[in-house]
CSV table of C-alpha atoms in Angstrom, one decimal:
chain,number,residue,atom,x,y,z
A,228,MET,CA,0.0,0.0,0.0
A,229,GLU,CA,1.4,3.4,-0.9
A,230,ARG,CA,2.5,5.6,1.9
A,231,ASN,CA,2.4,8.8,-0.1
A,232,PRO,CA,-1.3,10.0,0.2
A,233,LEU,CA,-1.4,11.3,-3.4
A,234,ARG,CA,-0.2,8.0,-4.7
A,235,ARG,CA,-2.6,6.2,-2.5
A,236,GLN,CA,-5.4,8.3,-3.8
A,237,LEU,CA,-4.2,7.6,-7.4
A,238,GLN,CA,-4.2,3.9,-6.8
A,239,LEU,CA,-7.7,4.0,-5.4
A,240,MET,CA,-9.0,6.0,-8.3
A,241,ARG,CA,-7.3,3.7,-10.7
A,242,LYS,CA,-8.7,0.6,-9.0
A,243,SER,CA,-12.2,2.1,-9.0
A,244,LEU,CA,-12.0,2.8,-12.7
A,245,PHE,CA,-11.3,-0.9,-13.4
A,246,ASP,CA,-13.7,-2.2,-10.7
A,247,GLN,CA,-16.6,-0.2,-12.0
A,248,GLY,CA,-15.9,-1.4,-15.6
A,249,TYR,CA,-14.9,1.9,-17.1
A,250,LEU,CA,-11.6,0.6,-18.3
A,251,ASP,CA,-10.3,-2.7,-19.5
A,252,GLU,CA,-7.0,-4.5,-20.0
A,253,GLN,CA,-6.0,-2.3,-23.0
A,254,PHE,CA,-5.6,0.7,-20.6
A,255,VAL,CA,-3.0,-1.4,-18.7
A,256,GLN,CA,-1.3,-2.1,-22.0
A,257,LEU,CA,-1.0,1.7,-22.6
A,258,GLU,CA,0.4,2.2,-19.1
A,259,GLU,CA,3.1,-0.3,-19.8
A,260,LEU,CA,4.2,1.8,-22.7
A,261,GLN,CA,4.8,4.8,-20.4
A,262,ASP,CA,8.3,5.4,-19.2
A,263,ASP,CA,10.7,8.2,-18.2
A,264,THR,CA,11.1,9.4,-21.7
A,265,ASN,CA,7.3,9.7,-22.1
A,266,PRO,CA,5.8,9.9,-18.6
A,267,ASN,CA,2.5,11.3,-19.8
A,268,PHE,CA,2.0,8.9,-22.7
A,269,VAL,CA,-1.4,7.6,-21.5
A,270,GLU,CA,-2.8,11.0,-20.9
A,271,GLU,CA,-1.6,12.1,-24.4
A,272,VAL,CA,-3.3,9.1,-26.0
A,273,VAL,CA,-6.5,9.8,-24.1
A,274,THR,CA,-6.4,13.4,-25.0
A,275,LEU,CA,-5.9,12.5,-28.6
A,276,TYR,CA,-8.8,10.1,-28.5
A,277,TYR,CA,-11.2,12.7,-27.2
A,278,ARG,CA,-10.1,15.3,-29.7
A,279,ASP,CA,-10.2,12.8,-32.6
A,280,SER,CA,-13.5,11.1,-31.7
A,281,ALA,CA,-15.4,14.4,-31.2
A,282,ARG,CA,-15.6,14.6,-34.9
A,283,LEU,CA,-17.1,11.1,-35.2
A,284,VAL,CA,-19.6,11.8,-32.4
A,285,LEU,CA,-20.7,14.9,-34.3
A,286,ASN,CA,-21.0,13.0,-37.6
A,287,ILE,CA,-23.2,10.4,-35.9
A,288,GLU,CA,-25.3,13.0,-34.3
A,289,GLN,CA,-25.8,14.7,-37.6
A,290,ALA,CA,-26.6,11.5,-39.4
A,291,LEU,CA,-29.2,10.7,-36.7
A,292,GLU,CA,-30.9,13.9,-37.6
A,293,ARG,CA,-31.5,12.8,-41.2
A,294,LYS,CA,-34.4,10.5,-41.7
A,295,PRO,CA,-34.6,7.8,-43.0
A,296,TYR,CA,-31.4,6.7,-41.3
A,297,ASN,CA,-28.5,5.6,-43.4
A,298,PHE,CA,-27.6,2.6,-41.3
A,299,HIS,CA,-24.6,1.8,-43.5
A,300,LYS,CA,-23.1,5.2,-42.9
A,301,LEU,CA,-23.9,5.1,-39.1
A,302,ASP,CA,-22.3,1.7,-38.8
A,303,ALA,CA,-19.2,2.9,-40.6
A,304,TYR,CA,-18.8,5.9,-38.3
A,305,MET,CA,-19.4,3.7,-35.3
A,306,HIS,CA,-16.9,1.1,-36.5
A,307,GLN,CA,-14.2,3.8,-36.4
A,308,PHE,CA,-15.4,5.2,-33.1
A,309,LYS,CA,-15.4,1.8,-31.6
A,310,GLY,CA,-11.9,1.1,-32.8
A,311,SER,CA,-10.5,4.2,-31.1
A,312,SER,CA,-12.4,3.6,-27.9
A,313,SER,CA,-11.1,0.1,-27.8
A,314,SER,CA,-7.5,1.4,-28.3
A,315,ILE,CA,-7.7,3.3,-25.1
A,316,GLY,CA,-9.5,0.6,-23.1
A,317,ALA,CA,-12.8,2.5,-22.8
A,318,LYS,CA,-14.8,-0.5,-21.8
A,319,LYS,CA,-18.3,0.9,-21.3
A,320,VAL,CA,-18.1,3.1,-24.4
A,321,LYS,CA,-16.9,0.2,-26.4
A,322,ALA,CA,-19.9,-1.9,-25.2
A,323,GLU,CA,-22.3,0.8,-26.2
A,324,SER,CA,-20.6,1.1,-29.6
A,325,THR,CA,-21.1,-2.7,-30.2
A,326,LEU,CA,-24.7,-2.4,-29.3
A,327,PHE,CA,-25.2,0.5,-31.6
A,328,ARG,CA,-23.7,-1.4,-34.5
A,329,GLU,CA,-26.0,-4.3,-33.8
A,330,TYR,CA,-29.0,-1.9,-34.0
A,331,CYS,CA,-27.6,-0.6,-37.3
A,332,LYS,CA,-27.4,-4.1,-38.7
A,333,SER,CA,-30.9,-4.9,-37.7
A,334,GLY,CA,-32.1,-1.5,-39.0
A,335,ASN,CA,-33.5,-0.5,-35.6
A,336,GLY,CA,-33.5,3.3,-35.7
A,337,GLU,CA,-35.0,3.8,-32.3
A,338,GLY,CA,-32.5,1.4,-30.7
A,339,CYS,CA,-29.7,3.4,-32.4
A,340,MET,CA,-31.0,6.6,-31.0
A,341,ARG,CA,-31.4,5.3,-27.4
A,342,CYS,CA,-28.1,3.6,-27.5
A,343,PHE,CA,-26.3,6.7,-28.8
A,344,GLN,CA,-27.7,8.8,-25.9
A,345,GLN,CA,-26.4,6.3,-23.4
A,346,LEU,CA,-23.1,6.1,-25.3
A,347,LYS,CA,-22.6,9.9,-25.0
A,348,LYS,CA,-23.3,9.7,-21.3
A,349,GLU,CA,-20.6,7.0,-20.8
A,350,TYR,CA,-18.2,8.9,-23.1
A,351,ALA,CA,-18.6,12.1,-21.0
A,352,THR,CA,-18.5,10.3,-17.7
A,353,LEU,CA,-15.2,8.6,-18.6
A,354,ARG,CA,-13.7,11.8,-19.8
A,355,LYS,CA,-14.4,13.5,-16.4
A,356,LYS,CA,-13.1,10.6,-14.5
A,357,LEU,CA,-9.9,10.3,-16.5
A,358,GLU,CA,-9.3,14.1,-16.3
A,359,ALA,CA,-9.5,13.9,-12.6
A,360,TYR,CA,-7.3,10.8,-12.6
A,361,PHE,CA,-4.6,12.4,-14.7
A,362,GLN,CA,-4.7,15.6,-12.6
A,363,VAL,CA,-3.8,13.6,-9.5
A,364,ALA,CA,-1.3,11.6,-11.5
A,365,ARG,CA,0.6,14.7,-12.5
A,366,GLN,CA,0.7,15.9,-8.9
A,367,ALA,CA,1.7,12.5,-7.5
A,368,GLY,CA,4.6,12.0,-9.9
A,369,PRO,CA,5.5,8.8,-11.7
A,370,MET,CA,4.4,5.5,-10.1
A,371,GLU,CA,6.7,2.5,-9.9
A,372,THR,CA,4.8,0.1,-12.2
A,373,ALA,CA,1.3,-0.4,-13.4
A,374,CYS,CA,-0.6,-2.6,-10.9
A,375,ARG,CA,-2.7,-5.3,-12.5
A,376,PRO,CA,-6.4,-4.7,-11.5
A,377,LYS,CA,-7.2,-8.3,-10.7
B,184,MET,CA,26.0,-9.3,-35.6
B,185,GLU,CA,27.6,-7.9,-38.8
B,186,VAL,CA,25.6,-10.4,-40.8
B,187,ALA,CA,22.3,-9.1,-39.6
B,188,GLY,CA,23.4,-5.6,-40.1
B,189,GLU,CA,24.3,-6.3,-43.7
B,190,VAL,CA,21.1,-8.0,-44.5
B,191,LEU,CA,18.8,-5.4,-42.9
B,192,GLN,CA,20.7,-2.5,-44.3
B,193,SER,CA,19.2,-0.1,-41.9
B,194,GLY,CA,22.1,2.3,-41.9
B,195,SER,CA,24.7,2.0,-39.2
B,196,SER,CA,22.3,0.4,-36.6
B,197,GLN,CA,20.6,-2.9,-36.8
B,198,GLU,CA,17.2,-1.5,-36.0
B,199,LEU,CA,14.3,-2.7,-38.1
B,200,HIS,CA,12.4,-0.1,-40.0
B,201,VAL,CA,8.7,-0.6,-39.9
B,202,LEU,CA,6.1,1.1,-42.0
B,203,ALA,CA,2.8,1.4,-40.1
B,204,VAL,CA,-0.4,2.2,-41.9
B,205,ASP,CA,-3.6,3.1,-40.1
B,206,ASP,CA,-6.2,5.8,-40.7
B,207,SER,CA,-6.8,6.2,-37.0
B,208,TYR,CA,-4.7,8.9,-35.4
B,209,VAL,CA,-5.0,7.2,-31.9
B,210,ASP,CA,-3.9,3.8,-33.3
B,211,ARG,CA,-1.0,5.3,-35.2
B,212,LYS,CA,0.3,6.9,-32.0
B,213,VAL,CA,0.0,3.6,-30.1
B,214,ILE,CA,1.6,1.4,-32.8
B,215,GLU,CA,4.4,3.9,-33.1
B,216,LYS,CA,5.1,3.6,-29.4
B,217,LEU,CA,4.8,-0.2,-29.4
B,218,LEU,CA,7.4,-0.3,-32.2
B,219,LYS,CA,9.7,2.2,-30.6
B,220,ILE,CA,9.7,0.3,-27.4
B,221,SER,CA,10.6,-2.8,-29.5
B,222,SER,CA,13.6,-0.9,-30.8
B,223,CYS,CA,12.3,-0.2,-34.3
B,224,LYS,CA,12.5,2.8,-36.4
B,225,VAL,CA,8.9,3.7,-37.4
B,226,THR,CA,7.3,5.5,-40.3
B,227,ALA,CA,3.6,5.9,-39.7
B,228,VAL,CA,1.3,6.9,-42.5
B,229,GLU,CA,-2.5,7.3,-42.7
B,230,SER,CA,-3.4,5.5,-45.8
B,231,GLY,CA,-2.5,2.8,-48.3
B,232,ALA,CA,-1.9,5.4,-50.9
B,233,ARG,CA,0.6,7.2,-48.7
B,234,ALA,CA,2.3,3.9,-47.9
B,235,LEU,CA,2.8,3.1,-51.6
B,236,GLN,CA,4.1,6.6,-52.1
B,237,PHE,CA,6.6,6.1,-49.4
B,238,LEU,CA,7.7,2.8,-50.8
B,239,GLY,CA,8.0,4.4,-54.2
B,240,LEU,CA,5.5,1.9,-55.7
B,241,ASP,CA,3.7,4.7,-57.4
B,242,GLY,CA,6.6,5.4,-59.7
B,243,GLY,CA,9.1,6.7,-57.2
B,244,LYS,CA,12.6,5.5,-56.1
B,245,GLY,CA,12.2,2.0,-54.7
B,246,SER,CA,12.0,0.7,-51.2
B,247,LEU,CA,14.3,3.4,-49.9
B,248,GLY,CA,11.7,5.7,-48.5
B,249,PHE,CA,12.2,9.4,-48.2
B,250,ASN,CA,15.0,9.1,-45.7
B,251,GLY,CA,16.8,6.3,-47.5
B,252,LEU,CA,15.9,3.6,-45.1
B,253,LYS,CA,14.9,0.2,-46.3
B,254,VAL,CA,11.5,-1.0,-45.0
B,255,ASN,CA,11.8,-4.4,-43.2
B,256,LEU,CA,8.2,-4.9,-42.1
B,257,ILE,CA,4.8,-3.4,-42.9
B,258,MET,CA,2.0,-3.4,-40.4
B,259,THR,CA,-1.3,-2.2,-41.8
B,260,ASP,CA,-4.8,-1.8,-40.6
B,261,TYR,CA,-7.4,-3.7,-42.6
B,262,SER,CA,-10.4,-1.3,-42.7
B,263,MET,CA,-9.3,2.0,-44.1
B,264,PRO,CA,-11.2,4.3,-46.4
B,265,GLY,CA,-9.9,4.4,-50.0
B,266,MET,CA,-7.5,1.5,-50.2
B,267,THR,CA,-8.0,-1.3,-47.6
B,268,GLY,CA,-5.1,-3.1,-45.9
B,269,TYR,CA,-6.0,-6.1,-48.0
B,270,GLU,CA,-5.7,-4.1,-51.3
B,271,LEU,CA,-2.4,-2.7,-50.0
B,272,LEU,CA,-1.2,-6.2,-49.2
B,273,LYS,CA,-2.0,-7.4,-52.7
B,274,LYS,CA,-0.2,-4.5,-54.4
B,275,ILE,CA,2.9,-5.2,-52.3
B,276,LYS,CA,2.9,-8.9,-52.9
B,277,ARG,CA,2.4,-8.4,-56.6
B,278,SER,CA,5.5,-6.2,-56.8
B,279,SER,CA,8.7,-7.9,-57.6
B,280,THR,CA,10.6,-5.3,-55.6
B,281,PHE,CA,8.6,-5.5,-52.4
B,282,ARG,CA,6.9,-8.9,-52.3
B,283,GLU,CA,9.6,-10.2,-49.8
B,284,ILE,CA,8.7,-7.5,-47.2
B,285,PRO,CA,6.6,-9.2,-44.5
B,286,VAL,CA,3.1,-7.6,-44.3
B,287,VAL,CA,1.1,-7.9,-41.1
B,288,ILE,CA,-2.6,-7.1,-41.1
B,289,MET,CA,-4.3,-5.6,-38.1
B,290,SER,CA,-8.0,-5.6,-37.6
B,291,SER,CA,-10.5,-5.1,-34.9
B,292,GLU,CA,-12.8,-7.6,-36.6
B,293,ASN,CA,-12.3,-11.2,-36.1
B,294,ILE,CA,-13.7,-12.6,-39.4
B,295,LEU,CA,-12.4,-15.9,-40.5
B,296,THR,CA,-12.9,-15.4,-44.3
B,297,ARG,CA,-11.1,-12.1,-44.0
B,298,ILE,CA,-8.2,-13.7,-42.2
B,299,ASP,CA,-8.0,-16.5,-44.7
B,300,SER,CA,-8.0,-14.1,-47.6
B,301,CYS,CA,-5.2,-12.1,-46.1
B,302,LEU,CA,-3.1,-15.1,-45.3
B,303,GLU,CA,-3.7,-16.5,-48.8
B,304,GLU,CA,-2.5,-13.2,-50.3
B,305,GLY,CA,0.7,-13.6,-48.4
B,306,ALA,CA,0.2,-11.8,-45.2
B,307,GLU,CA,2.6,-13.1,-42.6
B,308,GLU,CA,0.1,-12.7,-39.8
B,309,PHE,CA,-3.3,-11.3,-38.9
B,310,LEU,CA,-3.4,-9.6,-35.6
B,311,VAL,CA,-6.7,-8.8,-33.8
B,312,LYS,CA,-6.7,-5.2,-32.4
B,313,PRO,CA,-6.0,-3.8,-30.1
B,314,VAL,CA,-2.5,-4.9,-30.7
B,315,LYS,CA,-0.4,-5.8,-27.7
B,316,LEU,CA,3.2,-5.1,-26.9
B,317,SER,CA,3.9,-8.9,-26.8
B,318,ASP,CA,2.6,-9.2,-30.4
B,319,VAL,CA,4.9,-6.5,-31.6
B,320,LYS,CA,7.9,-7.8,-29.7
B,321,ARG,CA,7.4,-11.2,-31.1
B,322,LEU,CA,7.0,-10.0,-34.7
B,323,THR,CA,10.0,-7.8,-34.6
B,324,LYS,CA,12.1,-10.4,-33.0
B,325,ASP,CA,11.2,-12.9,-35.7
B,326,CYS,CA,12.0,-10.3,-38.4
B,327,VAL,CA,15.5,-9.9,-37.0
B,328,THR,CA,16.0,-13.6,-36.8
B,329,ARG,CA,14.8,-14.0,-40.3
B,330,GLY,CA,17.4,-11.4,-41.4
B,331,GLU,CA,20.2,-13.3,-39.6
B,332,THR,CA,19.3,-16.6,-41.1
B,333,GLU,CA,19.1,-15.1,-44.6
B,334,GLY,CA,22.5,-13.8,-44.2
B,335,LYS,CA,23.9,-17.2,-43.1
B,336,ASP,CA,22.2,-19.2,-45.8
B,337,GLY,CA,22.8,-16.7,-48.5
B,338,GLY,CA,19.2,-17.0,-49.6
B,339,ARG,CA,15.8,-18.1,-48.5
B,340,VAL,CA,13.0,-20.4,-49.3
B,341,ASP,CA,10.6,-18.4,-51.3
B,342,LYS,CA,7.0,-19.1,-50.7
B,343,ARG,CA,3.9,-17.0,-50.9
B,344,LYS,CA,1.2,-19.1,-49.4
B,345,LEU,CA,1.0,-21.0,-46.2
B,346,GLU,CA,0.4,-24.7,-46.6
B,347,ASP,CA,-3.3,-25.6,-46.0
B,348,ASP,CA,-2.2,-27.9,-43.2
B,349,ASN,CA,-1.2,-24.9,-41.2
B,350,HIS,CA,-4.6,-23.4,-41.5
B,351,THR,CA,-6.6,-26.4,-40.4
B,352,SER,CA,-4.4,-28.5,-38.2
B,353,SER,CA,-4.0,-28.1,-34.6
B,354,SER,CA,-1.0,-26.3,-33.3
B,355,SER,CA,0.8,-29.4,-32.0
B,356,SER,CA,0.9,-31.2,-35.3
B,357,ILE,CA,2.9,-28.7,-37.2
B,358,PRO,CA,6.3,-30.1,-38.3
B,359,SER,CA,9.3,-28.1,-37.9
B,360,SER,CA,11.5,-29.0,-40.8
B,361,PRO,CA,13.0,-26.2,-42.7
B,362,SER,CA,11.0,-26.6,-45.9
B,363,THR,CA,7.7,-26.1,-44.2
B,364,THR,CA,6.2,-22.8,-43.6
B,365,THR,CA,6.8,-20.4,-40.8
B,366,SER,CA,5.1,-17.2,-40.0
B,367,PHE,CA,7.8,-15.3,-41.9
B,368,GLY,CA,7.6,-17.2,-45.1
B,369,CYS,CA,11.2,-17.9,-45.6
B,370,GLY,CA,11.5,-21.5,-44.5
B,371,LEU,CA,13.9,-20.7,-41.7
B,372,ALA,CA,13.6,-23.1,-38.8
B,373,THR,CA,16.2,-22.2,-36.3
B,374,SER,CA,15.6,-24.0,-33.1
B,375,GLU,CA,14.8,-20.8,-31.3
B,376,LEU,CA,11.8,-20.1,-33.5
B,377,PRO,CA,8.7,-21.5,-31.8
B,378,LEU,CA,6.9,-22.6,-34.9
B,379,SER,CA,3.9,-24.3,-33.4
B,380,PRO,CA,3.0,-21.5,-31.0
B,381,MET,CA,3.3,-19.0,-33.8
B,382,HIS,CA,0.8,-20.8,-36.0
B,383,SER,CA,-1.5,-21.5,-33.2
B,384,SER,CA,-1.2,-17.9,-32.2
B,385,LYS,CA,-2.9,-16.9,-35.5
B,386,ARG,CA,-5.9,-18.9,-34.6
B,387,ALA,CA,-5.6,-18.6,-30.8
B,388,LYS,CA,-5.5,-14.8,-31.1
B,389,LEU,CA,-8.9,-14.9,-32.6
B,390,ARG,CA,-10.4,-16.8,-29.8
B,391,ASP,CA,-8.7,-14.9,-27.0
B,392,ARG,CA,-10.2,-11.6,-27.9
B,393,ASP,CA,-13.8,-10.9,-27.5
């Protein structure tokens, strides 16, 4: 157990993110790529993700305003979005993306709409939690190694 | 290690030069990091067209990219707008200059027919995304080993397709004689190369990921 209170807080925040299912193994993979030469790598990737995926979210939003829905296009956007989300270990966001794609494949417009609202919530929640996490991380300084959640 | 250095021709160092192709900015950043940690030089481009341009396959100089470094491995995403990774793979394998460069396909979708098509067109491996550090380390290590063996033997067994056996048989039954296939298509069978696990890893990877 960490003696340093900031590091302890960081560990607890991290554990909670995994325990509550916000993050999966891929996040750990990213942490393992972080080192002294690039101590903020994970934060950089996550920042890049939110910047890059904002465009996709907007595209999907706009596509959902045009009826009848172009499910092929919606699915294509979501495929990209899911890929990026998967690359940062965004577990809940990824799950909603998968569900959305299933609704697209079955041509269920209402399902897509509902699912997308939920997805946006998860996406925003994760962002807030990660921002808070990285803020503490920066204050706490580098941790020894990534601890496996299980 | 002079032999490996000569074969790889990557300037004064023996680092592999990997060309990574992916339309996702996030994925490019991650693959670049994975490769750098695995001691590779990386050139990351966002499309098949840019990859061909870099290689000089669109009428340019040859496999010496802009900075004069030979490309030792290509890792490409499958689903990209414009030219897919599969189309890029075909173009590379149909080029007499570049067909020997190992091409690895990465995809978030675990579709058997897709995997089989890629392997049949000469892809060395099909990795399910997100790609792990252990995948990259293994790939790049094999690439270096391949380089060393080519140097020693003064040539390689040239083959484009994997034997059907390797697709359908279980991992334990794959023979390890030099003339049979390996993941890197050059018939090398140094005892260090774990042939069976490598083949099973192609299929096993598909099952491990959700």
